[in-house]
Amino acid sequence: MTTTDWVVRSTAKAVMAALALAGITGMYLRQVRQAGILGLAGYAVFAAGYLLMLGIEIVAATVLPSLADTAPDYVADVLAVAFGGTAVHGIGALQTVIVLGSIGYLAGGCVFGVALFRARVLARWAAALLAAGTVATLALAVLPESFNRPLAVPTGVALIGLGVSLWNDQRATA
């Protein structure tokens, strides 16, 4: 928690969440008419999930390392909740933020992926992979922590595929 590695990883996650938020906004705006109400709902929930993830990672990079020496029980409880456990002591509203961020990511990613697939504007394979990849992270509840990073790969590939598809679509339109 107090290492440079922790701060760098948490900062990188915050940058990833901000870029993903910008990317899904562009994807939604490109096909707002075709995506319909399902697209709006999926985008809103997915964006909220990424926005909460951004906030959590900023706290992880800036606040938690400074509390590690003075409030180690609080930091341990935050980490426990972040990794699917339960807090022994109260961590305040941060527990709700972590839970809502997870729900937003899972439900929003699935619904947004389905809406993108149905809209038929961007790459359908990437939209289907986005829906499946975000839902697949539910398996982390029963898998060891070593699966955290490999299970993020399908969603990352889907977002890259959708971004390239959006880029190519914009160039073709111009």
PDB file of C-alpha atoms in Angstrom:
ATOM      1  CA  MET A   1       0.000   0.000   0.000  1.00  0.00           C
ATOM      2  CA  THR A   2       2.798   2.427   0.792  1.00  0.00           C
ATOM      3  CA  THR A   3       4.999   1.436  -2.133  1.00  0.00           C
ATOM      4  CA  THR A   4       5.559   3.316  -5.331  1.00  0.00           C
ATOM      5  CA  ASP A   5       4.227   0.268  -7.179  1.00  0.00           C
ATOM      6  CA  TRP A   6       0.839   0.671  -5.473  1.00  0.00           C
ATOM      7  CA  VAL A   7       0.613   4.371  -6.313  1.00  0.00           C
ATOM      8  CA  VAL A   8       1.652   3.809  -9.936  1.00  0.00           C
ATOM      9  CA  ARG A   9      -0.845   0.955 -10.419  1.00  0.00           C
ATOM     10  CA  SER A  10      -3.698   2.877  -8.798  1.00  0.00           C
ATOM     11  CA  THR A  11      -2.870   5.964 -10.859  1.00  0.00           C
ATOM     12  CA  ALA A  12      -2.793   3.853 -14.036  1.00  0.00           C
ATOM     13  CA  LYS A  13      -6.194   2.412 -13.133  1.00  0.00           C
ATOM     14  CA  ALA A  14      -7.562   5.939 -12.624  1.00  0.00           C
ATOM     15  CA  VAL A  15      -6.232   6.988 -16.050  1.00  0.00           C
ATOM     16  CA  MET A  16      -7.748   3.828 -17.580  1.00  0.00           C
ATOM     17  CA  ALA A  17     -11.140   4.606 -16.039  1.00  0.00           C
ATOM     18  CA  ALA A  18     -11.033   8.211 -17.306  1.00  0.00           C
ATOM     19  CA  LEU A  19     -10.074   7.104 -20.825  1.00  0.00           C
ATOM     20  CA  ALA A  20     -12.717   4.372 -20.836  1.00  0.00           C
ATOM     21  CA  LEU A  21     -15.303   6.924 -19.750  1.00  0.00           C
ATOM     22  CA  ALA A  22     -14.299   9.195 -22.635  1.00  0.00           C
ATOM     23  CA  GLY A  23     -14.327   6.243 -25.046  1.00  0.00           C
ATOM     24  CA  ILE A  24     -17.752   4.910 -24.138  1.00  0.00           C
ATOM     25  CA  THR A  25     -19.111   8.448 -24.343  1.00  0.00           C
ATOM     26  CA  GLY A  26     -17.861   8.694 -27.929  1.00  0.00           C
ATOM     27  CA  MET A  27     -19.297   5.275 -28.749  1.00  0.00           C
ATOM     28  CA  TYR A  28     -22.670   6.207 -27.341  1.00  0.00           C
ATOM     29  CA  LEU A  29     -22.788   9.593 -29.064  1.00  0.00           C
ATOM     30  CA  ARG A  30     -21.902   8.028 -32.428  1.00  0.00           C
ATOM     31  CA  GLN A  31     -24.965   5.797 -32.361  1.00  0.00           C
ATOM     32  CA  VAL A  32     -27.343   7.562 -30.005  1.00  0.00           C
ATOM     33  CA  ARG A  33     -30.323   7.161 -32.351  1.00  0.00           C
ATOM     34  CA  GLN A  34     -29.685   3.509 -33.169  1.00  0.00           C
ATOM     35  CA  ALA A  35     -28.973   2.532 -29.550  1.00  0.00           C
ATOM     36  CA  GLY A  36     -32.292   3.849 -28.256  1.00  0.00           C
ATOM     37  CA  ILE A  37     -33.377   3.773 -24.632  1.00  0.00           C
ATOM     38  CA  LEU A  38     -31.450   0.548 -23.969  1.00  0.00           C
ATOM     39  CA  GLY A  39     -28.277   2.275 -25.134  1.00  0.00           C
ATOM     40  CA  LEU A  40     -28.956   5.286 -22.930  1.00  0.00           C
ATOM     41  CA  ALA A  41     -29.603   3.104 -19.896  1.00  0.00           C
ATOM     42  CA  GLY A  42     -26.531   0.964 -20.553  1.00  0.00           C
ATOM     43  CA  TYR A  43     -24.341   3.989 -21.161  1.00  0.00           C
ATOM     44  CA  ALA A  44     -25.579   5.792 -18.037  1.00  0.00           C
ATOM     45  CA  VAL A  45     -25.008   2.797 -15.759  1.00  0.00           C
ATOM     46  CA  PHE A  46     -21.659   1.875 -17.365  1.00  0.00           C
ATOM     47  CA  ALA A  47     -20.462   5.497 -17.198  1.00  0.00           C
ATOM     48  CA  ALA A  48     -21.500   5.698 -13.546  1.00  0.00           C
ATOM     49  CA  GLY A  49     -19.546   2.504 -12.871  1.00  0.00           C
ATOM     50  CA  TYR A  50     -16.421   3.928 -14.511  1.00  0.00           C
ATOM     51  CA  LEU A  51     -16.879   7.277 -12.763  1.00  0.00           C
ATOM     52  CA  LEU A  52     -17.074   5.544  -9.386  1.00  0.00           C
ATOM     53  CA  MET A  53     -14.072   3.394 -10.339  1.00  0.00           C
ATOM     54  CA  LEU A  54     -12.161   6.586 -11.138  1.00  0.00           C
ATOM     55  CA  GLY A  55     -12.971   8.013  -7.720  1.00  0.00           C
ATOM     56  CA  ILE A  56     -12.041   4.800  -5.931  1.00  0.00           C
ATOM     57  CA  GLU A  57      -8.683   4.621  -7.701  1.00  0.00           C
ATOM     58  CA  ILE A  58      -7.913   8.256  -6.900  1.00  0.00           C
ATOM     59  CA  VAL A  59      -8.583   7.475  -3.238  1.00  0.00           C
ATOM     60  CA  ALA A  60      -6.434   4.338  -3.506  1.00  0.00           C
ATOM     61  CA  ALA A  61      -3.542   6.289  -5.041  1.00  0.00           C
ATOM     62  CA  THR A  62      -3.667   9.391  -2.847  1.00  0.00           C
ATOM     63  CA  VAL A  63      -5.530   8.826   0.420  1.00  0.00           C
ATOM     64  CA  LEU A  64      -4.993   5.215   1.464  1.00  0.00           C
ATOM     65  CA  PRO A  65      -1.167   5.298   1.357  1.00  0.00           C
ATOM     66  CA  SER A  66      -1.150   8.273   3.726  1.00  0.00           C
ATOM     67  CA  LEU A  67      -3.524   6.463   6.105  1.00  0.00           C
ATOM     68  CA  ALA A  68      -1.605   3.172   6.099  1.00  0.00           C
ATOM     69  CA  ASP A  69       0.515   4.119   9.117  1.00  0.00           C
ATOM     70  CA  THR A  70      -2.063   6.054  11.139  1.00  0.00           C
ATOM     71  CA  ALA A  71      -5.207   4.001  10.423  1.00  0.00           C
ATOM     72  CA  PRO A  72      -4.087   0.517   9.337  1.00  0.00           C
ATOM     73  CA  ASP A  73      -7.403  -1.106  10.334  1.00  0.00           C
ATOM     74  CA  TYR A  74      -9.346   1.272   8.101  1.00  0.00           C
ATOM     75  CA  VAL A  75      -7.009   0.625   5.170  1.00  0.00           C
ATOM     76  CA  ALA A  76      -7.226  -3.137   5.715  1.00  0.00           C
ATOM     77  CA  ASP A  77     -11.026  -2.948   5.754  1.00  0.00           C
ATOM     78  CA  VAL A  78     -11.112  -0.887   2.543  1.00  0.00           C
ATOM     79  CA  LEU A  79      -8.873  -3.441   0.849  1.00  0.00           C
ATOM     80  CA  ALA A  80     -11.005  -6.295   2.144  1.00  0.00           C
ATOM     81  CA  VAL A  81     -14.171  -4.756   0.691  1.00  0.00           C
ATOM     82  CA  ALA A  82     -12.417  -3.872  -2.580  1.00  0.00           C
ATOM     83  CA  PHE A  83     -11.381  -7.497  -3.022  1.00  0.00           C
ATOM     84  CA  GLY A  84     -14.817  -8.927  -2.258  1.00  0.00           C
ATOM     85  CA  GLY A  85     -14.521  -9.451   1.482  1.00  0.00           C
ATOM     86  CA  THR A  86     -16.246  -7.744   4.367  1.00  0.00           C
ATOM     87  CA  ALA A  87     -15.068  -4.949   6.612  1.00  0.00           C
ATOM     88  CA  VAL A  88     -14.573  -5.668  10.312  1.00  0.00           C
ATOM     89  CA  HIS A  89     -14.948  -1.987  11.146  1.00  0.00           C
ATOM     90  CA  GLY A  90     -16.987   0.618   9.336  1.00  0.00           C
ATOM     91  CA  ILE A  91     -15.467   2.331   6.307  1.00  0.00           C
ATOM     92  CA  GLY A  92     -18.315   4.768   5.845  1.00  0.00           C
ATOM     93  CA  ALA A  93     -19.798   5.530   2.461  1.00  0.00           C
ATOM     94  CA  LEU A  94     -16.762   4.069   0.693  1.00  0.00           C
ATOM     95  CA  GLN A  95     -18.307   0.618   1.015  1.00  0.00           C
ATOM     96  CA  THR A  96     -21.418   1.794  -0.826  1.00  0.00           C
ATOM     97  CA  VAL A  97     -19.282   3.482  -3.501  1.00  0.00           C
ATOM     98  CA  ILE A  98     -17.291   0.275  -4.082  1.00  0.00           C
ATOM     99  CA  VAL A  99     -20.450  -1.841  -4.333  1.00  0.00           C
ATOM    100  CA  LEU A 100     -22.232   0.634  -6.633  1.00  0.00           C
ATOM    101  CA  GLY A 101     -19.125   0.918  -8.814  1.00  0.00           C
ATOM    102  CA  SER A 102     -19.021  -2.858  -9.206  1.00  0.00           C
ATOM    103  CA  ILE A 103     -22.717  -3.057 -10.034  1.00  0.00           C
ATOM    104  CA  GLY A 104     -22.403  -0.188 -12.515  1.00  0.00           C
ATOM    105  CA  TYR A 105     -19.478  -1.846 -14.258  1.00  0.00           C
ATOM    106  CA  LEU A 106     -21.137  -5.277 -14.455  1.00  0.00           C
ATOM    107  CA  ALA A 107     -24.697  -4.292 -15.317  1.00  0.00           C
ATOM    108  CA  GLY A 108     -23.759  -1.288 -17.423  1.00  0.00           C
ATOM    109  CA  GLY A 109     -21.148  -3.180 -19.421  1.00  0.00           C
ATOM    110  CA  CYS A 110     -23.580  -5.963 -20.188  1.00  0.00           C
ATOM    111  CA  VAL A 111     -26.493  -3.697 -21.156  1.00  0.00           C
ATOM    112  CA  PHE A 112     -24.280  -1.268 -23.092  1.00  0.00           C
ATOM    113  CA  GLY A 113     -22.658  -4.160 -24.973  1.00  0.00           C
ATOM    114  CA  VAL A 114     -26.067  -5.563 -25.901  1.00  0.00           C
ATOM    115  CA  ALA A 115     -27.261  -2.113 -27.032  1.00  0.00           C
ATOM    116  CA  LEU A 116     -24.154  -1.625 -29.180  1.00  0.00           C
ATOM    117  CA  PHE A 117     -24.631  -5.081 -30.671  1.00  0.00           C
ATOM    118  CA  ARG A 118     -28.267  -4.326 -31.524  1.00  0.00           C
ATOM    119  CA  ALA A 119     -27.442  -0.895 -32.973  1.00  0.00           C
ATOM    120  CA  ARG A 120     -25.277  -2.492 -35.701  1.00  0.00           C
ATOM    121  CA  VAL A 121     -23.053   0.575 -36.100  1.00  0.00           C
ATOM    122  CA  LEU A 122     -19.778  -0.476 -34.476  1.00  0.00           C
ATOM    123  CA  ALA A 123     -18.075  -3.884 -34.589  1.00  0.00           C
ATOM    124  CA  ARG A 124     -20.637  -6.415 -33.384  1.00  0.00           C
ATOM    125  CA  TRP A 125     -18.005  -8.940 -32.255  1.00  0.00           C
ATOM    126  CA  ALA A 126     -16.520  -6.283 -29.936  1.00  0.00           C
ATOM    127  CA  ALA A 127     -19.944  -5.323 -28.587  1.00  0.00           C
ATOM    128  CA  ALA A 128     -20.727  -8.971 -27.809  1.00  0.00           C
ATOM    129  CA  LEU A 129     -17.302  -9.383 -26.185  1.00  0.00           C
ATOM    130  CA  LEU A 130     -17.940  -6.290 -24.060  1.00  0.00           C
ATOM    131  CA  ALA A 131     -21.200  -7.729 -22.756  1.00  0.00           C
ATOM    132  CA  ALA A 132     -19.682 -11.149 -22.108  1.00  0.00           C
ATOM    133  CA  GLY A 133     -16.400  -9.819 -20.738  1.00  0.00           C
ATOM    134  CA  THR A 134     -17.951  -7.575 -18.129  1.00  0.00           C
ATOM    135  CA  VAL A 135     -20.315 -10.314 -16.952  1.00  0.00           C
ATOM    136  CA  ALA A 136     -17.433 -12.815 -16.853  1.00  0.00           C
ATOM    137  CA  THR A 137     -15.851 -10.804 -14.058  1.00  0.00           C
ATOM    138  CA  LEU A 138     -18.561 -12.208 -11.786  1.00  0.00           C
ATOM    139  CA  ALA A 139     -16.449 -15.378 -11.745  1.00  0.00           C
ATOM    140  CA  LEU A 140     -13.907 -13.496  -9.622  1.00  0.00           C
ATOM    141  CA  ALA A 141     -16.168 -14.103  -6.635  1.00  0.00           C
ATOM    142  CA  VAL A 142     -15.168 -17.770  -6.674  1.00  0.00           C
ATOM    143  CA  LEU A 143     -11.766 -17.634  -8.391  1.00  0.00           C
ATOM    144  CA  PRO A 144      -8.410 -16.827  -6.775  1.00  0.00           C
ATOM    145  CA  GLU A 145      -7.103 -13.262  -6.933  1.00  0.00           C
ATOM    146  CA  SER A 146      -4.565 -14.285  -9.586  1.00  0.00           C
ATOM    147  CA  PHE A 147      -7.436 -14.263 -12.129  1.00  0.00           C
ATOM    148  CA  ASN A 148      -8.125 -10.512 -11.679  1.00  0.00           C
ATOM    149  CA  ARG A 149      -5.908  -9.371 -14.515  1.00  0.00           C
ATOM    150  CA  PRO A 150      -6.580 -12.164 -17.036  1.00  0.00           C
ATOM    151  CA  LEU A 151     -10.347 -11.659 -16.680  1.00  0.00           C
ATOM    152  CA  ALA A 152      -9.919  -7.970 -17.532  1.00  0.00           C
ATOM    153  CA  VAL A 153      -8.409  -8.825 -20.933  1.00  0.00           C
ATOM    154  CA  PRO A 154     -11.670  -9.579 -22.809  1.00  0.00           C
ATOM    155  CA  THR A 155     -13.207  -6.259 -21.780  1.00  0.00           C
ATOM    156  CA  GLY A 156     -10.018  -4.442 -22.725  1.00  0.00           C
ATOM    157  CA  VAL A 157      -9.940  -6.142 -26.129  1.00  0.00           C
ATOM    158  CA  ALA A 158     -13.620  -5.275 -26.617  1.00  0.00           C
ATOM    159  CA  LEU A 159     -13.059  -1.607 -25.800  1.00  0.00           C
ATOM    160  CA  ILE A 160     -10.057  -1.496 -28.152  1.00  0.00           C
ATOM    161  CA  GLY A 161     -12.102  -3.160 -30.896  1.00  0.00           C
ATOM    162  CA  LEU A 162     -14.980  -0.748 -30.398  1.00  0.00           C
ATOM    163  CA  GLY A 163     -12.593   2.202 -30.380  1.00  0.00           C
ATOM    164  CA  VAL A 164     -10.934   1.104 -33.625  1.00  0.00           C
ATOM    165  CA  SER A 165     -14.355   0.514 -35.141  1.00  0.00           C
ATOM    166  CA  LEU A 166     -15.445   4.000 -34.058  1.00  0.00           C
ATOM    167  CA  TRP A 167     -12.236   5.504 -35.463  1.00  0.00           C
ATOM    168  CA  ASN A 168     -12.671   3.721 -38.806  1.00  0.00           C
ATOM    169  CA  ASP A 169     -16.351   4.702 -38.946  1.00  0.00           C
ATOM    170  CA  GLN A 170     -15.486   8.358 -38.355  1.00  0.00           C
ATOM    171  CA  ARG A 171     -12.802   8.320 -41.053  1.00  0.00           C
ATOM    172  CA  ALA A 172     -15.164   6.650 -43.525  1.00  0.00           C
ATOM    173  CA  THR A 173     -17.871   9.222 -42.788  1.00  0.00           C
ATOM    174  CA  ALA A 174     -15.443  12.122 -43.328  1.00  0.00           C
TER     175      ALA A 174
END
